[in-house]
Coordinates of C-alpha atoms in Angstrom, one line a residue:
M221 CA -0.1 0.0 -0.1
K222 CA 1.3 3.3 -1.0
T223 CA 1.9 6.0 1.8
T224 CA 0.3 9.6 1.4
A225 CA 3.6 11.0 0.2
Q226 CA 4.0 8.2 -2.4
R227 CA 0.4 8.7 -3.6
R228 CA 1.1 12.5 -4.0
I229 CA 4.3 11.9 -5.7
S230 CA 2.6 9.5 -8.0
G231 CA -0.1 12.0 -9.0
R232 CA 2.4 14.6 -9.7
R233 CA 4.2 12.4 -12.0
G234 CA 0.9 11.6 -13.8
D235 CA 0.1 15.3 -14.3
R236 CA 3.5 16.2 -15.7
S237 CA 3.2 13.1 -18.1
A238 CA -0.2 14.3 -19.2
R239 CA 1.2 17.8 -19.9
V240 CA 4.0 16.3 -22.3
M241 CA 3.4 17.5 -25.7
P242 CA 3.8 15.7 -29.0
R243 CA 7.4 16.1 -30.6
E244 CA 6.0 18.3 -33.4
S245 CA 4.4 20.8 -31.1
R246 CA 7.8 21.0 -29.1
A247 CA 9.8 21.5 -32.0
G248 CA 7.5 24.2 -33.5
R249 CA 7.7 26.0 -30.1
A250 CA 11.5 25.9 -30.2
R251 CA 11.7 27.4 -33.5
A252 CA 9.3 30.1 -32.5
S253 CA 11.4 31.0 -29.3
G254 CA 14.5 31.5 -31.5
P255 CA 18.2 30.1 -30.9
V256 CA 19.4 29.2 -27.2
G257 CA 21.9 31.9 -26.2
H258 CA 23.8 33.0 -23.1
G259 CA 20.7 34.8 -21.7
R260 CA 18.9 31.3 -21.5
L261 CA 22.1 29.8 -19.8
R262 CA 22.0 32.5 -17.3
I263 CA 18.3 31.8 -16.5
A264 CA 19.0 28.2 -16.0
L265 CA 21.9 29.0 -13.6
L266 CA 19.9 31.5 -11.5
A267 CA 17.0 28.9 -11.2
L268 CA 19.5 26.3 -9.9
V269 CA 21.0 28.7 -7.4
G270 CA 17.4 29.8 -6.3
V271 CA 16.5 26.0 -5.8
M272 CA 19.9 25.4 -3.8
L273 CA 19.0 28.4 -1.5
L274 CA 15.4 27.2 -1.2
L275 CA 16.6 23.8 -0.1
G276 CA 19.4 25.1 2.0
G277 CA 17.0 27.5 3.9
R278 CA 14.5 24.8 4.2
A279 CA 17.0 22.5 5.9
A280 CA 18.0 25.2 8.4
Y281 CA 14.4 26.0 9.0
M282 CA 13.7 22.3 9.9
T283 CA 17.0 22.5 12.1
L284 CA 16.2 25.8 13.9
G285 CA 12.5 25.4 14.4
G286 CA 12.0 21.8 14.9
I287 CA 9.5 19.5 13.4
E288 CA 6.6 21.3 15.0
H289 CA 6.7 24.0 12.2
L290 CA 6.6 21.5 9.4
D291 CA 3.5 21.1 7.1
G292 CA 1.0 18.3 7.8
L293 CA 2.6 15.8 5.2
E294 CA 6.3 16.4 6.6
R295 CA 5.2 16.4 10.2
R296 CA 3.3 13.1 9.7
S297 CA 6.4 11.8 7.7
A298 CA 8.4 12.1 10.8
L299 CA 5.7 10.6 13.2
D300 CA 5.0 7.7 10.8
G301 CA 8.1 7.4 8.7
E302 CA 8.7 4.3 6.9
L303 CA 12.2 2.6 7.6
R304 CA 13.7 -0.8 6.9
Q305 CA 12.4 -2.6 9.9
R306 CA 14.7 -5.0 11.7
G307 CA 13.5 -8.6 11.3
S308 CA 11.3 -10.7 13.6
I309 CA 12.4 -13.3 15.9
L310 CA 9.7 -16.1 15.7
G311 CA 9.2 -19.3 17.7
A312 CA 9.1 -22.7 16.2
D313 CA 5.2 -22.3 16.2
G314 CA 5.4 -18.8 14.5
R315 CA 4.7 -16.8 17.6
E316 CA 6.4 -13.4 17.6
L317 CA 9.0 -13.2 20.3
A318 CA 10.7 -10.0 19.2
V319 CA 9.2 -7.5 16.6
S320 CA 9.9 -3.8 15.5
V321 CA 7.1 -1.5 15.5
G322 CA 6.8 2.0 14.0
A323 CA 8.1 4.7 16.5
V324 CA 9.6 8.1 16.7
R325 CA 13.2 9.1 17.8
V326 CA 13.3 12.3 20.1
V327 CA 16.5 14.3 19.0
A328 CA 18.2 17.5 20.2
T329 CA 20.7 19.8 18.8
P330 CA 22.2 20.7 22.3
Y331 CA 23.7 24.0 21.0
Q332 CA 20.3 25.2 20.2
V333 CA 18.8 24.3 23.6
E334 CA 18.7 27.5 25.5
N335 CA 18.0 26.1 29.1
P336 CA 18.9 22.3 29.2
G337 CA 17.9 21.9 32.9
Q338 CA 14.4 23.4 32.3
A339 CA 14.0 21.7 29.0
A340 CA 14.9 18.4 30.8
A341 CA 12.3 18.7 33.4
R342 CA 9.7 19.2 30.9
L343 CA 10.7 16.4 28.8
A344 CA 10.9 14.0 31.8
G345 CA 7.3 14.8 32.5
V346 CA 6.4 13.1 29.4
L347 CA 9.2 10.5 28.7
E348 CA 10.0 9.2 32.2
P349 CA 6.7 7.2 32.5
H350 CA 7.6 5.4 29.2
T351 CA 11.3 5.3 29.1
G352 CA 12.3 5.6 32.8
Q353 CA 14.8 8.5 31.9
S354 CA 15.1 11.0 34.8
A355 CA 15.6 14.7 34.3
A356 CA 19.2 14.5 35.2
E357 CA 19.8 11.9 32.4
L358 CA 18.0 13.9 30.0
E359 CA 19.8 17.1 30.9
R360 CA 23.2 15.1 30.2
L361 CA 21.9 14.2 26.7
L362 CA 20.7 17.7 26.1
S363 CA 24.1 19.1 27.1
R364 CA 26.1 16.5 25.0
R365 CA 29.4 17.8 23.9
G366 CA 31.6 16.7 20.9
P367 CA 35.2 15.6 20.8
D368 CA 36.3 19.3 20.3
G369 CA 34.4 20.1 23.7
E370 CA 31.7 22.1 22.0
L371 CA 28.2 21.4 22.4
S372 CA 27.2 18.8 19.9
G373 CA 25.0 19.1 17.0
Y374 CA 23.0 15.9 17.4
S375 CA 22.1 13.8 20.4
V376 CA 19.5 11.2 20.8
L377 CA 17.1 11.6 23.6
A378 CA 14.8 8.7 23.5
T379 CA 12.7 6.3 21.0
V380 CA 9.1 6.3 21.7
R381 CA 5.6 5.5 20.4
P382 CA 4.0 8.2 18.0
D383 CA 1.4 9.1 20.7
V384 CA 4.3 9.9 23.0
A385 CA 6.1 11.9 20.4
E386 CA 3.0 13.9 19.9
E387 CA 3.2 15.0 23.6
V388 CA 6.8 15.9 23.2
L389 CA 5.8 17.8 20.2
G390 CA 3.4 19.9 22.2
L391 CA 6.2 21.0 24.5
D392 CA 7.6 23.4 21.8
I393 CA 11.1 23.1 23.1
P394 CA 13.4 24.9 20.5
G395 CA 16.3 22.5 19.4
V396 CA 14.3 19.2 20.2
Y397 CA 12.8 17.5 17.2
L398 CA 11.7 14.3 15.8
E399 CA 12.8 11.7 13.5
P400 CA 11.3 8.4 12.1
A401 CA 12.5 5.4 13.7
T402 CA 11.3 1.9 14.8
R403 CA 11.2 0.4 18.3
R404 CA 11.9 -3.2 19.4
V405 CA 9.1 -5.0 21.3
Y406 CA 9.1 -8.3 23.0
P407 CA 5.5 -9.3 22.9
E408 CA 5.7 -12.0 25.2
G409 CA 7.4 -10.1 28.1
D410 CA 9.9 -12.2 29.9
L411 CA 9.6 -15.3 27.9
A412 CA 13.0 -16.8 27.1
S413 CA 14.6 -13.3 27.6
Q414 CA 18.2 -14.5 28.2
L415 CA 18.0 -16.5 25.1
L416 CA 16.7 -13.7 23.1
G417 CA 18.9 -11.0 24.0
H418 CA 17.9 -7.2 23.6
V419 CA 18.2 -4.3 21.2
G420 CA 19.2 -1.0 22.9
R421 CA 18.0 2.4 22.5
Y422 CA 20.3 3.3 19.7
G423 CA 19.7 0.0 17.7
E424 CA 22.8 -1.9 19.2
A425 CA 22.2 -5.6 20.0
F426 CA 23.0 -7.2 23.3
G427 CA 23.3 -11.1 23.6
G428 CA 21.4 -14.0 22.6
V429 CA 19.7 -14.3 19.5
E430 CA 19.5 -10.6 18.8
A431 CA 23.4 -10.2 18.8
R432 CA 24.2 -13.6 17.2
Y433 CA 22.0 -13.0 14.3
D434 CA 22.1 -9.3 14.2
E435 CA 23.4 -9.0 10.7
A436 CA 20.5 -11.0 9.2
L437 CA 17.9 -9.2 11.5
S438 CA 19.5 -5.8 10.6
R439 CA 18.8 -6.7 6.9
G440 CA 15.1 -7.2 7.6
E441 CA 15.2 -10.8 7.6
D442 CA 13.0 -13.0 10.0
V443 CA 14.9 -15.5 12.2
R444 CA 12.8 -18.6 13.1
L445 CA 13.9 -20.6 16.3
T446 CA 13.7 -24.2 17.2
L447 CA 12.3 -22.9 20.6
D448 CA 8.9 -23.6 21.2
A449 CA 6.9 -20.9 23.3
A450 CA 4.4 -23.2 25.1
V451 CA 7.1 -25.5 26.4
Q452 CA 9.3 -22.5 27.2
Q453 CA 6.3 -21.0 29.2
R454 CA 5.7 -24.3 31.1
L455 CA 9.6 -24.6 31.9
Q456 CA 9.7 -21.0 33.3
E457 CA 6.6 -21.4 35.5
T458 CA 8.0 -24.7 36.8
L459 CA 11.5 -23.1 37.8
A460 CA 9.8 -20.2 39.4
K461 CA 7.5 -22.6 41.6
T462 CA 10.7 -24.8 42.4
V463 CA 12.5 -21.8 43.5
A464 CA 9.7 -20.5 45.5
E465 CA 9.2 -23.8 47.1
Y466 CA 12.7 -24.5 48.2
D467 CA 13.8 -20.9 48.7
A468 CA 16.6 -21.4 46.3
K469 CA 18.9 -18.8 44.9
T470 CA 18.4 -19.7 41.2
A471 CA 17.4 -22.3 38.7
L472 CA 17.6 -23.2 35.2
G473 CA 16.5 -25.6 32.7
V474 CA 17.1 -26.8 29.0
V475 CA 14.9 -29.0 26.7
L476 CA 16.7 -30.6 23.8
R477 CA 15.7 -32.9 20.8
A478 CA 17.4 -36.1 21.5
D479 CA 18.5 -36.9 17.9
D480 CA 19.8 -33.5 16.9
G481 CA 20.2 -31.2 19.9
A482 CA 17.6 -28.6 18.7
I483 CA 16.7 -26.3 21.8
V484 CA 13.1 -26.5 22.5
A485 CA 13.2 -24.6 25.6
L486 CA 15.8 -23.0 27.6
A487 CA 15.2 -20.9 30.6
N488 CA 17.0 -19.0 33.6
H489 CA 15.2 -18.0 36.8
P490 CA 14.9 -15.3 37.9
T491 CA 14.2 -13.7 34.5
Y492 CA 13.2 -10.3 33.4
D493 CA 11.1 -8.4 30.8
N494 CA 13.3 -7.6 27.8
N495 CA 11.0 -4.8 27.3
R496 CA 12.5 -3.2 30.5
F497 CA 16.1 -4.5 30.0
A498 CA 17.8 -1.6 31.8
D499 CA 16.1 -2.6 35.0
A500 CA 17.6 -6.1 35.2
P501 CA 21.0 -6.6 36.8
A502 CA 23.8 -7.8 34.5
W503 CA 23.9 -11.3 36.2
M504 CA 20.2 -11.8 35.4
Q505 CA 20.8 -10.9 31.7
R506 CA 23.3 -13.5 31.5
N507 CA 22.2 -16.9 29.9
R508 CA 23.8 -19.1 32.5
V509 CA 22.7 -22.2 30.7
L510 CA 25.9 -21.8 28.6
T511 CA 28.0 -19.2 30.5
D512 CA 27.9 -20.6 34.0
P513 CA 29.9 -24.0 34.6
Y514 CA 29.5 -25.9 37.6
E515 CA 30.6 -29.3 39.1
P516 CA 28.0 -31.8 37.9
G517 CA 28.1 -34.3 40.8
S518 CA 26.5 -37.6 40.3
T519 CA 25.0 -36.7 36.9
F520 CA 28.5 -37.2 35.7
K521 CA 28.7 -40.9 36.6
P522 CA 26.9 -42.4 33.4
F523 CA 29.8 -41.1 31.6
T524 CA 32.3 -43.1 33.6
I525 CA 30.2 -46.2 33.2
A526 CA 29.8 -45.6 29.6
A527 CA 33.6 -45.0 29.0
A528 CA 34.5 -48.4 30.9
L529 CA 32.0 -50.3 28.9
E530 CA 33.2 -48.9 25.7
E531 CA 36.8 -49.8 26.4
G532 CA 35.8 -53.3 27.2
V533 CA 37.2 -53.2 31.0
V534 CA 33.7 -53.9 32.2
E535 CA 30.7 -56.0 31.0
P536 CA 27.0 -55.1 31.9
E537 CA 26.9 -57.9 34.3
S538 CA 30.3 -56.9 35.9
T539 CA 30.0 -56.9 39.8
F540 CA 31.9 -55.0 42.5
L541 CA 32.2 -55.4 46.1
V542 CA 31.4 -52.1 47.2
P543 CA 31.9 -50.6 51.0
D544 CA 30.4 -47.4 52.0
A545 CA 34.0 -45.5 52.0
I546 CA 37.1 -46.1 50.0
P547 CA 40.5 -44.4 50.6
V548 CA 42.1 -42.7 47.5
A549 CA 45.5 -41.2 48.0
D550 CA 45.1 -38.9 50.9
R551 CA 41.1 -38.7 50.6
I552 CA 38.5 -41.1 51.9
I553 CA 35.5 -41.2 49.4
H554 CA 32.1 -41.9 51.0
D555 CA 28.7 -42.9 49.7
S556 CA 25.9 -40.6 50.8
L557 CA 24.3 -43.0 53.1
P558 CA 26.4 -45.7 55.2
H559 CA 25.9 -49.3 54.3
E560 CA 27.3 -52.6 54.7
T561 CA 29.8 -53.8 52.1
R562 CA 28.0 -55.8 49.5
P563 CA 28.1 -56.5 45.7
M564 CA 26.6 -54.2 43.3
D565 CA 26.4 -54.4 39.5
L566 CA 26.7 -51.5 37.3
S567 CA 22.9 -50.8 37.0
E568 CA 22.8 -50.9 40.9
I569 CA 25.8 -48.5 41.2
L570 CA 23.8 -45.9 39.2
A571 CA 20.5 -46.7 40.6
E572 CA 21.8 -46.0 44.1
S573 CA 24.2 -43.4 43.1
S574 CA 27.2 -45.1 44.7
N575 CA 30.1 -42.8 44.8
V576 CA 32.3 -45.8 45.9
G577 CA 31.2 -48.0 43.1
A578 CA 31.9 -45.4 40.5
V579 CA 35.4 -44.9 41.7
Q580 CA 36.1 -48.5 41.5
V581 CA 34.8 -48.8 38.1
A582 CA 37.1 -45.7 37.0
M583 CA 40.1 -47.4 38.7
R584 CA 39.5 -50.3 36.5
L585 CA 39.3 -48.0 33.5
G586 CA 42.5 -46.1 34.5
G587 CA 42.8 -42.2 34.6
R588 CA 44.3 -41.7 31.1
A589 CA 41.5 -43.5 29.5
L590 CA 39.0 -41.7 31.4
E591 CA 40.3 -38.4 30.6
R592 CA 40.4 -39.4 26.9
Y593 CA 36.8 -40.4 26.9
I594 CA 35.6 -37.1 29.0
E595 CA 37.2 -35.1 26.1
R596 CA 35.6 -37.5 23.3
F597 CA 32.2 -36.6 25.0
G598 CA 32.8 -33.1 24.6
F599 CA 33.5 -31.8 28.0
G600 CA 36.1 -29.1 28.4
E601 CA 35.2 -27.6 24.9
P602 CA 32.3 -25.5 23.7
T603 CA 29.4 -27.4 22.3
G604 CA 29.3 -24.9 19.2
V605 CA 25.8 -23.8 20.0
D606 CA 24.7 -20.8 17.7
L607 CA 24.8 -18.3 20.4
W608 CA 27.9 -16.2 21.8
G609 CA 29.3 -16.2 25.1
E610 CA 29.6 -20.0 25.6
D611 CA 31.9 -21.1 28.3
P612 CA 33.9 -24.4 27.7
G613 CA 34.0 -25.4 31.3
R614 CA 37.1 -27.0 32.7
V615 CA 38.5 -30.6 32.7
P616 CA 41.9 -30.9 34.0
E617 CA 44.5 -32.7 31.8
Y618 CA 45.6 -35.9 32.9
R619 CA 49.1 -34.4 33.9
E620 CA 47.5 -32.1 36.1
W621 CA 45.7 -34.9 38.2
S622 CA 46.6 -35.4 41.7
G623 CA 46.6 -38.8 43.3
S624 CA 43.0 -38.3 44.6
S625 CA 41.7 -37.1 41.0
I626 CA 40.6 -40.6 40.1
G627 CA 38.5 -40.6 43.3
N628 CA 36.7 -37.3 42.5
I629 CA 36.7 -36.7 38.7
P630 CA 34.6 -40.0 38.2
I631 CA 31.8 -38.7 40.3
G632 CA 31.7 -35.3 39.0
Q633 CA 34.0 -33.3 41.2
G634 CA 37.2 -31.6 40.2
L635 CA 35.9 -30.6 36.7
T636 CA 33.2 -28.2 35.6
V637 CA 30.6 -28.3 32.8
T638 CA 28.0 -26.1 31.6
P639 CA 24.4 -27.1 31.8
L640 CA 24.2 -27.2 28.0
Q641 CA 27.3 -29.4 27.9
L642 CA 25.6 -31.9 30.2
A643 CA 22.3 -31.9 28.4
A644 CA 24.1 -32.5 25.1
G645 CA 26.1 -35.4 26.6
Y646 CA 22.9 -37.0 27.8
A647 CA 21.6 -36.6 24.2
M648 CA 24.4 -38.7 23.0
L649 CA 23.8 -41.4 25.7
A650 CA 20.0 -41.3 24.5
N651 CA 20.3 -41.4 20.8
G652 CA 22.4 -44.4 20.1
G653 CA 25.9 -42.6 20.8
H654 CA 25.7 -39.8 18.2
E655 CA 27.2 -36.4 19.0
V656 CA 24.7 -33.4 18.8
R657 CA 25.4 -29.6 18.4
P658 CA 22.7 -27.7 20.4
H659 CA 21.1 -25.0 18.2
V660 CA 18.4 -22.5 18.2
T661 CA 17.9 -22.1 14.5
G662 CA 18.0 -24.2 11.3
D663 CA 18.3 -28.0 11.0
E664 CA 21.1 -30.1 12.2
G665 CA 21.5 -33.9 11.6
P666 CA 23.2 -36.2 14.2
G667 CA 26.9 -35.8 14.5
P668 CA 29.5 -38.6 14.4
R669 CA 29.3 -41.7 16.6
L670 CA 31.2 -41.1 19.9
I671 CA 30.2 -44.7 21.5
S672 CA 28.6 -47.7 20.1
R673 CA 24.9 -48.2 20.0
E674 CA 25.3 -51.2 22.0
T675 CA 27.1 -49.0 25.0
S676 CA 24.2 -46.4 24.4
D677 CA 21.5 -49.1 24.8
I678 CA 23.1 -50.6 28.0
V679 CA 23.5 -47.2 29.8
R680 CA 20.0 -46.1 28.7
G681 CA 18.6 -49.1 30.2
M682 CA 20.6 -48.4 33.5
L683 CA 19.5 -44.9 33.6
R684 CA 15.8 -46.2 33.2
E685 CA 16.3 -48.2 36.2
V686 CA 17.5 -45.2 38.3
V687 CA 14.1 -43.9 37.7
E688 CA 12.2 -47.1 38.2
S689 CA 13.7 -48.3 41.4
G690 CA 16.6 -45.8 42.3
T691 CA 17.1 -42.3 43.4
G692 CA 14.9 -41.0 40.5
R693 CA 11.6 -42.4 41.2
L694 CA 10.1 -38.9 41.5
A695 CA 10.7 -38.4 37.8
R696 CA 8.3 -41.2 36.6
I697 CA 5.5 -40.0 34.3
P698 CA 2.5 -42.4 33.8
G699 CA 2.4 -44.2 30.6
Y700 CA 5.8 -43.4 29.7
T701 CA 9.3 -45.0 30.5
V702 CA 11.7 -42.5 31.7
A703 CA 15.6 -42.6 32.0
G704 CA 17.6 -40.1 34.0
K705 CA 20.2 -39.4 36.9
T706 CA 19.9 -37.3 40.0
G707 CA 22.6 -35.1 41.1
T708 CA 23.5 -33.6 44.4
S709 CA 26.9 -31.6 44.1
Q710 CA 28.7 -29.5 47.0
K711 CA 29.6 -26.0 46.0
V712 CA 33.2 -24.8 46.1
E713 CA 33.6 -21.6 48.2
P714 CA 35.3 -19.2 45.8
E715 CA 37.5 -17.5 48.6
T716 CA 38.9 -20.7 50.2
G717 CA 38.7 -23.2 47.1
T718 CA 37.2 -25.8 49.4
Y719 CA 33.7 -27.4 49.6
G720 CA 31.2 -25.4 51.6
D721 CA 27.9 -25.9 53.0
E722 CA 25.7 -25.2 49.9
Y723 CA 24.6 -27.5 47.2
V724 CA 23.4 -27.8 43.6
A725 CA 20.4 -30.2 43.1
S726 CA 19.8 -31.5 39.7
F727 CA 18.0 -34.0 37.4
V728 CA 18.9 -34.8 33.8
G729 CA 17.0 -37.4 31.8
F730 CA 15.1 -38.3 28.6
A731 CA 11.8 -39.8 27.6
P732 CA 10.5 -42.0 26.4
A733 CA 13.3 -44.3 27.5
S734 CA 12.4 -46.9 24.9
D735 CA 12.9 -44.4 22.0
P736 CA 14.0 -41.1 23.4
E737 CA 12.6 -37.9 21.8
Y738 CA 13.6 -35.2 24.4
V739 CA 16.4 -34.7 26.8
M740 CA 15.8 -32.5 29.9
L741 CA 18.0 -30.9 32.5
I742 CA 16.8 -29.1 35.7
V743 CA 19.4 -27.3 38.0
V744 CA 18.4 -25.8 41.3
D745 CA 21.1 -23.6 43.0
E746 CA 21.3 -23.7 46.8
P747 CA 17.9 -25.1 47.8
Q748 CA 16.9 -24.9 51.4
G749 CA 15.1 -27.5 53.4
S750 CA 16.3 -30.3 51.0
I751 CA 19.5 -30.4 48.9
W752 CA 18.8 -33.6 47.2
G753 CA 18.3 -33.8 43.3
E754 CA 15.7 -36.5 43.6
R755 CA 13.4 -34.4 45.9
V756 CA 14.2 -30.8 44.7
A757 CA 14.8 -31.2 40.8
A758 CA 13.3 -34.6 39.7
P759 CA 9.5 -33.3 40.3
A760 CA 10.2 -30.4 38.1
F761 CA 11.6 -32.5 35.5
R762 CA 8.5 -34.7 35.7
E763 CA 6.1 -31.7 35.4
V764 CA 8.0 -30.2 32.3
M765 CA 8.5 -33.5 30.4
A766 CA 5.2 -34.7 31.1
F767 CA 3.7 -31.6 29.4
T768 CA 6.4 -31.7 26.6
L769 CA 5.5 -35.4 25.4
S770 CA 1.7 -34.6 25.6
Y771 CA 2.0 -31.3 23.7
F772 CA 4.0 -32.9 21.0
N773 CA 1.5 -35.9 20.8
V774 CA 4.4 -38.4 21.6
P775 CA 2.5 -41.8 22.2
P776 CA 2.9 -43.5 25.6
D777 CA 5.4 -46.4 25.5
R778 CA 5.1 -48.2 28.9
G779 CA 4.3 -51.8 28.1
R780 CA 5.5 -51.7 24.4
A781 CA 7.7 -54.6 23.2
K782 CA 10.4 -52.5 22.2
E783 CA 11.1 -51.3 25.7
V784 CA 15.0 -51.3 26.6
T785 CA 16.0 -53.3 29.7
P786 CA 19.3 -53.3 31.3

């Protein structure tokens, strides 16, 4: 649809073409006018100078007088100006998560503002309810100086809706005028804020998809995500409820497709509204799922078991005589609960989350081989997710290991992983052993095989037993088989470098266990009242996973012939 200005221009062109005369008539008129001489040239030059003076005067008039003195068409052009809008960010279901809407930029020419303090106070009365800008902040912008120390000729004050711009216009402040612009809006408020990122007042992109895909979005291209808004909403609501119930410091979660690592949901709690980005502290804006590594604790044990199986040093039926404590160099490794020395197979070691049993498996594998498999599984390196700011975590090289490292690394201590790395690792355990690259856009096929399908199937069956009869019972979902692992990891005190009194509770798993579709990780930082992953995090996993399976119409699998047994 043409704008008023475009229609007016089109009309003028039409009139002009209607007045074009036949070639014979123009020739006759030229002959009647006589030859073209110096007088004709002088007239053309004078006309050109006149036009230049007129345009220059008009430009000066616009700068000095502001937009409030322009005629109706030009005034509306600034208020409703058509610019190339930034592309939208869409969810997998087509819901708009970030869009650009028509807006107006309030601009000043500081050297023309006679009383910046007074002008700022008047502007704050209009702008502050919408932009949060105080009179003091606006006065600084109205008094902006250039590199030469002189008052600037251009300073952006704010970008606002057209109706707010009309109020600014009514203030009639010399040196303050309007320009057409666009404004970034996040229709779903706090939904996936850290993942989406933010576009600032001057069009600069901060974090998330906005920054990673800034070039494409700036060209006006839409970016469609793998993220589903409904699952994202349920994940955020569940994290908020869990934090409130256990008076926890923070919580986070991520849902991946098991076969290719597509991010279906990713949430950090507490979250914030990207429409009020400036109100959120920096730590809250950070996407901690990929920026904040932590010690994974018992959720790391399945990788120790997988490495030993893959290397052939144990068999699925291998049995270890497991006491409740074992000396390793200068340390004593304990199980979480005292018990008599008794035989345990690999499945029981995982189901009861025995630290001692996992260490015995690792000792049979050996430290060098364990380090090699940890690296193969992708820990200590970025996952390659198509978002910026990913931390690689830290896995000490074997030459850095102490005598006790073989007693803590196999049980998820003495190394750090990001939540995204851990979820990607479980996707590998779930999907037949293929590496996945987590991603928020596009399509990714499965990567190279890291472990055999046989090893993947065996570990998958063991993780199912964790939920069926072990520490993960609170993650069970009616009608579905579920596999997963609990984690309760002690936090390191940054000042002393020793373990303190706070814990991270977690649960990570996948469903249906017989043919995994989705992988999910829940991490709750510093829960109070209970520290155990089975009590704090597993119920949150169950709630979100049950919703996800139902939402995507995944058929129940409990009782089907293709179920996997350990």
